Amino acid sequence: MMTPNESEGTAEGMTAFADLPLRPELLNALSGLGYEEPTPIQREAIPPLIEGGDLVGQAATGTGKTAAFALPILQRMAEDRGAGPFALVLVPTRELAVQVSQAFHRYGRELGARALPIYGGQPIGWQIKSIERGVDVVVATPGRALDHIRRGTLRLDTVRVVVLDEADEMLDMGFAEDIEAILQETPEERQTVLFSATLPPRIEGLTGRYLREPVRIQMGREAAAPGETPKVRQEAYIVGRAHKPAALGRLLDVEAPTAAIVFCRTREEVDTLTENLNGSGYRAEALHGGMSQEHRDRVMGRLRGGTAELLIATDVAARGLDIEQLTHVVNYNVPSAPETYVHRIGRVGRAGREGVAITLAEPREHRMLKAIERQTKQRIAVRKVPTVADLRARRLELTRAALQESLMEDDLQQFLAVVEPLAEEFDVMEVALAAVKLAYDSSGATVDEEEIPEVAPQPSRDGRDGRDRRDGGRRERRGRGPAEGMTRLFVGAGRSAGIRPQDLVGAIAGESRLSGRDIGTIEIADRFSLVEIPDGAAEDVIKALRKTTIKGRKPTVRRERDATNRRSR
Ligand code: AMP
């Protein structure tokens, strides 16, 4: 049986990356990354950008906007590479500069694309040397970019494309004049691209002055028709990336779905998460576009037959599937477009049955969540990830319910032989307590004792959540800083050195007075990691870590130089 939602999904998904005018080197990179299909913003933005036109895109983090501008730049660069930088991407923060630059490396590997992040706080001499060595894409914060331009160490006369990424954020941070000064240093015939989560009048002003007849793309223009979104209990949990697998496990424990489907972004994510869940005792099956039809049929059979309870899938793989007994849809990330969200959750809550849609969001994805709420005109309640105490309470409740059922239904006479002799020696109440403990202990997987740190959502800037923005606009990008009361440490070793979150937790818990639960969000980048720890413990932890090795290395450990984010000049 196909529902209208699903047939729509099939039609909508017809654009594959291969249908976009992208070179094989780029298509290879994308399939290597496990991307199965373009996100809506990519579908719409890539063709006009490859044509060379200007573009204004309204899109927040999580929509896939980085690839939407990076792929066309790489495509155009490959056809028309010169001596100097081909593209300049301006971004509000150092973190984003690093992320965007890494994205260019990932997508442009086979093209040998050289991208360089440039931001304040990093030694300028080192940056100058890197620029001299040759670079195709400069990804910079405005202040530092202008610094280089004024010193004559960055020339922009070869630049063909300029991207203003998170433009509203840059204006909020007081970069308006710098941006205009930089644009004036670039050739007039350049292609100019602006991405922004919101389009207030100031952005429109900038667009009017510097973009020529831009194509306009707005995420999720078509509002979902009332009634299109099924009545489903919709909840979201804000969790740091490192804690997502644990948070998911805990939610599954509390929700105890009959059958659930967990949506992931890429094939790799599907595989890793499936492994992780199976390792923790769940019965999860992976489903993605890289699998044969035969394999997919087998997986579906196991799910329908009840030998599997969890399906971990990409959108592509799940298209057209109809699972009768599905009770829960989980978005392991915030979906890249409101329409995707609506399609996904349309799989539960059918025919009057109760359905639950759970979304895990990283703090920076909070804005996408708000956009989905506005589109669907339905509230997604932000809830706290169950704590260890919540889990215990839930298990106690399950134990009580099981005992009650047994008292009402089972033939218990045969156990008199056990209880009677014990009752002579102990109080009957005590005997009961011991029996309950045994039942409780055998009632579930071992509860992991580590608390998942609570993280605050990054408030959306349009003021809907009532925060005061009259701060002079110079504050560092909120939500990207550490959580309140926490200090972020920089550790000079990351993914490429094989560092995993548990290695950092192990090193910190092993060497300092902190325990695992004191440690906050952990982010692992290619060549470094960031770890949040309580303010008061920073000195001790730094000292302790400097004396020890992590995965056989002695990496640099210091406080993250956060203040330099505020203004990169
Ligand atoms: P962005 O909105 O650019 O910050 O991207 C959000 C995340 O989505 C990043 O982790 C990307 O690697 C990922 N991503 C971007 N495009 C796709 C795609 N077409 N399929 C799967 N994942 C994607």
mmCIF file of C-alpha atoms in Angstrom, residues 153-346:
data_model
loop_
_atom_site.group_PDB
_atom_site.id
_atom_site.type_symbol
_atom_site.label_atom_id
_atom_site.label_comp_id
_atom_site.label_asym_id
_atom_site.label_seq_id
_atom_site.Cartn_x
_atom_site.Cartn_y
_atom_site.Cartn_z
ATOM 1 C CA THR A 153 49.256 39.816 1.162
ATOM 2 C CA LEU A 154 45.903 38.796 -0.357
ATOM 3 C CA ARG A 155 45.087 39.926 -3.869
ATOM 4 C CA LEU A 156 41.570 39.450 -5.095
ATOM 5 C CA ASP A 157 41.853 40.476 -8.741
ATOM 6 C CA THR A 158 41.639 36.838 -9.882
ATOM 7 C CA VAL A 159 38.542 36.093 -7.814
ATOM 8 C CA ARG A 160 35.568 34.961 -9.894
ATOM 9 C CA VAL A 161 33.141 34.027 -7.139
ATOM 10 C CA VAL A 162 32.427 35.657 -3.794
ATOM 11 C CA VAL A 163 30.193 33.935 -1.248
ATOM 12 C CA LEU A 164 28.772 35.693 1.796
ATOM 13 C CA ASP A 165 27.878 32.790 4.066
ATOM 14 C CA GLU A 166 25.608 33.367 7.078
ATOM 15 C CA ALA A 167 25.357 36.974 5.966
ATOM 16 C CA ASP A 168 22.864 37.987 8.665
ATOM 17 C CA GLU A 169 25.245 36.668 11.280
ATOM 18 C CA MET A 170 28.131 38.683 9.816
ATOM 19 C CA LEU A 171 26.081 41.873 9.854
ATOM 20 C CA ASP A 172 25.050 41.186 13.439
ATOM 21 C CA MET A 173 28.682 40.893 14.379
ATOM 22 C CA GLY A 174 29.370 44.330 12.979
ATOM 23 C CA PHE A 175 31.150 43.252 9.796
ATOM 24 C CA ALA A 176 29.001 45.303 7.362
ATOM 25 C CA GLU A 177 31.657 47.880 6.478
ATOM 26 C CA ASP A 178 34.401 45.305 6.204
ATOM 27 C CA ILE A 179 32.309 43.212 3.827
ATOM 28 C CA GLU A 180 31.584 46.174 1.585
ATOM 29 C CA ALA A 181 35.265 47.203 1.589
ATOM 30 C CA ILE A 182 36.245 43.661 0.577
ATOM 31 C CA LEU A 183 33.641 43.449 -2.181
ATOM 32 C CA GLN A 184 35.026 46.653 -3.644
ATOM 33 C CA GLU A 185 38.431 44.978 -3.950
ATOM 34 C CA THR A 186 37.043 42.175 -6.108
ATOM 35 C CA PRO A 187 36.465 42.342 -9.876
ATOM 36 C CA GLU A 188 33.116 43.813 -10.816
ATOM 37 C CA GLU A 189 32.215 40.949 -13.140
ATOM 38 C CA ARG A 190 32.436 38.444 -10.286
ATOM 39 C CA GLN A 191 29.632 36.053 -9.375
ATOM 40 C CA THR A 192 28.203 36.973 -5.966
ATOM 41 C CA VAL A 193 26.335 34.502 -3.784
ATOM 42 C CA LEU A 194 24.662 35.290 -0.484
ATOM 43 C CA PHE A 195 23.354 32.768 2.002
ATOM 44 C CA SER A 196 21.503 33.876 5.076
ATOM 45 C CA ALA A 197 19.105 32.274 7.542
ATOM 46 C CA THR A 198 16.987 35.426 7.591
ATOM 47 C CA LEU A 199 16.558 38.209 5.054
ATOM 48 C CA PRO A 200 16.046 41.435 7.026
ATOM 49 C CA PRO A 201 16.117 44.812 5.203
ATOM 50 C CA ARG A 202 19.848 45.232 5.820
ATOM 51 C CA ILE A 203 20.534 42.064 3.884
ATOM 52 C CA GLU A 204 18.245 43.203 1.100
ATOM 53 C CA GLY A 205 20.218 46.470 1.011
ATOM 54 C CA LEU A 206 23.491 44.611 0.623
ATOM 55 C CA THR A 207 21.953 42.411 -2.045
ATOM 56 C CA GLY A 208 20.684 45.447 -3.957
ATOM 57 C CA ARG A 209 24.111 47.075 -3.941
ATOM 58 C CA TYR A 210 26.303 44.106 -4.785
ATOM 59 C CA LEU A 211 24.309 41.388 -6.537
ATOM 60 C CA ARG A 212 23.068 41.478 -10.103
ATOM 61 C CA GLU A 213 19.611 40.117 -10.794
ATOM 62 C CA PRO A 214 20.085 37.300 -8.317
ATOM 63 C CA VAL A 215 18.121 34.075 -8.468
ATOM 64 C CA ARG A 216 16.264 33.772 -5.186
ATOM 65 C CA ILE A 217 15.881 30.536 -3.332
ATOM 66 C CA GLN A 218 13.930 30.179 -0.158
ATOM 67 C CA MET A 219 13.905 27.019 1.833
ATOM 68 C CA GLY A 220 10.538 25.358 1.963
ATOM 69 C CA ARG A 221 8.483 28.049 0.285
ATOM 70 C CA GLU A 222 5.388 25.905 0.014
ATOM 71 C CA ALA A 223 3.756 25.812 3.381
ATOM 72 C CA ALA A 224 2.387 22.429 4.248
ATOM 73 C CA ALA A 225 -1.342 22.449 3.742
ATOM 74 C CA PRO A 226 -3.264 22.238 6.991
ATOM 75 C CA GLY A 227 -4.025 18.652 7.797
ATOM 76 C CA GLU A 228 -1.145 17.402 5.681
ATOM 77 C CA THR A 229 0.970 16.790 8.731
ATOM 78 C CA PRO A 230 -0.465 13.875 10.633
ATOM 79 C CA LYS A 231 -1.248 14.123 14.315
ATOM 80 C CA VAL A 232 1.840 12.793 15.879
ATOM 81 C CA ARG A 233 3.563 13.467 19.187
ATOM 82 C CA GLN A 234 6.497 15.562 18.037
ATOM 83 C CA GLU A 235 9.539 16.044 20.235
ATOM 84 C CA ALA A 236 13.074 17.257 19.853
ATOM 85 C CA TYR A 237 16.143 16.802 21.983
ATOM 86 C CA ILE A 238 19.122 19.127 21.848
ATOM 87 C CA VAL A 239 22.289 17.044 22.193
ATOM 88 C CA GLY A 240 25.942 17.592 21.407
ATOM 89 C CA ARG A 241 27.172 15.458 18.540
ATOM 90 C CA ALA A 242 29.360 13.241 20.696
ATOM 91 C CA HIS A 243 26.393 12.221 22.821
ATOM 92 C CA LYS A 244 23.932 11.457 20.060
ATOM 93 C CA PRO A 245 24.302 7.662 20.025
ATOM 94 C CA ALA A 246 23.903 7.482 23.807
ATOM 95 C CA ALA A 247 20.928 9.852 23.740
ATOM 96 C CA LEU A 248 19.252 7.782 21.049
ATOM 97 C CA GLY A 249 19.746 4.587 23.034
ATOM 98 C CA ARG A 250 18.253 6.158 26.100
ATOM 99 C CA LEU A 251 15.249 7.498 24.205
ATOM 100 C CA LEU A 252 14.647 4.086 22.696
ATOM 101 C CA ASP A 253 14.756 2.576 26.179
ATOM 102 C CA VAL A 254 12.182 4.975 27.508
ATOM 103 C CA GLU A 255 9.930 4.948 24.455
ATOM 104 C CA ALA A 256 10.147 1.186 23.868
ATOM 105 C CA PRO A 257 8.859 1.406 20.268
ATOM 106 C CA THR A 258 7.184 -1.583 18.653
ATOM 107 C CA ALA A 259 9.016 -0.668 15.470
ATOM 108 C CA ALA A 260 10.989 2.470 14.696
ATOM 109 C CA ILE A 261 12.777 3.937 11.757
ATOM 110 C CA VAL A 262 15.805 6.151 12.376
ATOM 111 C CA PHE A 263 16.698 8.471 9.524
ATOM 112 C CA CYS A 264 20.343 9.341 8.898
ATOM 113 C CA ARG A 265 22.006 11.657 6.399
ATOM 114 C CA THR A 266 24.551 9.372 4.806
ATOM 115 C CA ARG A 267 25.345 5.718 4.219
ATOM 116 C CA GLU A 268 28.286 5.932 6.592
ATOM 117 C CA GLU A 269 26.094 7.334 9.316
ATOM 118 C CA VAL A 270 23.625 4.482 8.770
ATOM 119 C CA ASP A 271 26.374 1.870 9.029
ATOM 120 C CA THR A 272 28.096 3.369 12.059
ATOM 121 C CA LEU A 273 24.894 3.901 13.995
ATOM 122 C CA THR A 274 23.603 0.403 13.209
ATOM 123 C CA GLU A 275 26.837 -1.117 14.457
ATOM 124 C CA ASN A 276 26.763 1.020 17.543
ATOM 125 C CA LEU A 277 23.165 0.112 18.399
ATOM 126 C CA ASN A 278 23.665 -3.585 17.794
ATOM 127 C CA GLY A 279 26.747 -3.415 20.006
ATOM 128 C CA SER A 280 24.540 -1.993 22.767
ATOM 129 C CA GLY A 281 21.995 -4.774 22.508
ATOM 130 C CA TYR A 282 19.350 -3.342 20.198
ATOM 131 C CA ARG A 283 18.166 -5.208 17.140
ATOM 132 C CA ALA A 284 18.862 -2.733 14.398
ATOM 133 C CA GLU A 285 18.971 -3.236 10.648
ATOM 134 C CA ALA A 286 20.667 -0.899 8.192
ATOM 135 C CA LEU A 287 19.032 0.117 4.958
ATOM 136 C CA HIS A 288 20.637 2.395 2.400
ATOM 137 C CA GLY A 289 20.828 2.955 -1.310
ATOM 138 C CA GLY A 290 24.107 1.049 -1.609
ATOM 139 C CA MET A 291 22.355 -2.270 -0.893
ATOM 140 C CA SER A 292 20.949 -4.764 -3.343
ATOM 141 C CA GLN A 293 17.212 -5.213 -3.662
ATOM 142 C CA GLU A 294 17.572 -8.731 -2.308
ATOM 143 C CA HIS A 295 19.278 -7.485 0.814
ATOM 144 C CA ARG A 296 16.641 -4.820 1.282
ATOM 145 C CA ASP A 297 13.858 -7.387 0.980
ATOM 146 C CA ARG A 298 15.523 -9.515 3.655
ATOM 147 C CA VAL A 299 15.800 -6.550 6.002
ATOM 148 C CA MET A 300 12.165 -5.669 5.486
ATOM 149 C CA GLY A 301 11.166 -9.268 6.124
ATOM 150 C CA ARG A 302 12.983 -9.258 9.465
ATOM 151 C CA LEU A 303 11.315 -6.005 10.457
ATOM 152 C CA ARG A 304 7.846 -7.189 9.510
ATOM 153 C CA GLY A 305 8.424 -10.541 11.173
ATOM 154 C CA GLY A 306 9.414 -8.805 14.400
ATOM 155 C CA THR A 307 12.986 -10.126 14.623
ATOM 156 C CA ALA A 308 14.232 -6.581 14.183
ATOM 157 C CA GLU A 309 12.736 -3.562 15.871
ATOM 158 C CA LEU A 310 14.812 -0.743 14.454
ATOM 159 C CA LEU A 311 15.458 0.273 10.912
ATOM 160 C CA ILE A 312 18.322 2.697 10.342
ATOM 161 C CA ALA A 313 17.915 4.237 6.919
ATOM 162 C CA THR A 314 18.558 7.088 4.541
ATOM 163 C CA ASP A 315 15.624 8.872 2.928
ATOM 164 C CA VAL A 316 16.375 7.302 -0.425
ATOM 165 C CA ALA A 317 16.345 3.782 0.931
ATOM 166 C CA ALA A 318 13.191 4.301 2.949
ATOM 167 C CA ARG A 319 11.225 5.731 0.075
ATOM 168 C CA GLY A 320 8.155 3.727 -0.808
ATOM 169 C CA LEU A 321 8.432 1.545 2.273
ATOM 170 C CA ASP A 322 5.277 0.903 4.169
ATOM 171 C CA ILE A 323 5.656 -0.571 7.594
ATOM 172 C CA GLU A 324 2.332 -1.273 9.227
ATOM 173 C CA GLN A 325 3.521 -1.593 12.791
ATOM 174 C CA LEU A 326 5.736 1.497 12.783
ATOM 175 C CA THR A 327 5.234 3.510 15.977
ATOM 176 C CA HIS A 328 8.239 5.848 15.974
ATOM 177 C CA VAL A 329 10.137 7.940 13.463
ATOM 178 C CA VAL A 330 13.464 9.271 14.667
ATOM 179 C CA ASN A 331 15.376 12.008 12.880
ATOM 180 C CA TYR A 332 18.983 11.415 13.886
ATOM 181 C CA ASN A 333 19.677 14.909 12.506
ATOM 182 C CA VAL A 334 17.318 17.768 11.795
ATOM 183 C CA PRO A 335 16.039 17.046 8.256
ATOM 184 C CA SER A 336 17.455 19.293 5.562
ATOM 185 C CA ALA A 337 14.030 20.703 4.646
ATOM 186 C CA PRO A 338 10.608 20.983 6.275
ATOM 187 C CA GLU A 339 9.114 18.896 3.439
ATOM 188 C CA THR A 340 11.455 16.041 4.274
ATOM 189 C CA TYR A 341 10.341 16.247 7.886
ATOM 190 C CA VAL A 342 6.697 16.081 6.873
ATOM 191 C CA HIS A 343 7.304 13.091 4.596
ATOM 192 C CA ARG A 344 9.180 11.215 7.249
ATOM 193 C CA ILE A 345 6.716 11.669 10.046
ATOM 194 C CA GLY A 346 3.849 10.867 7.691
#
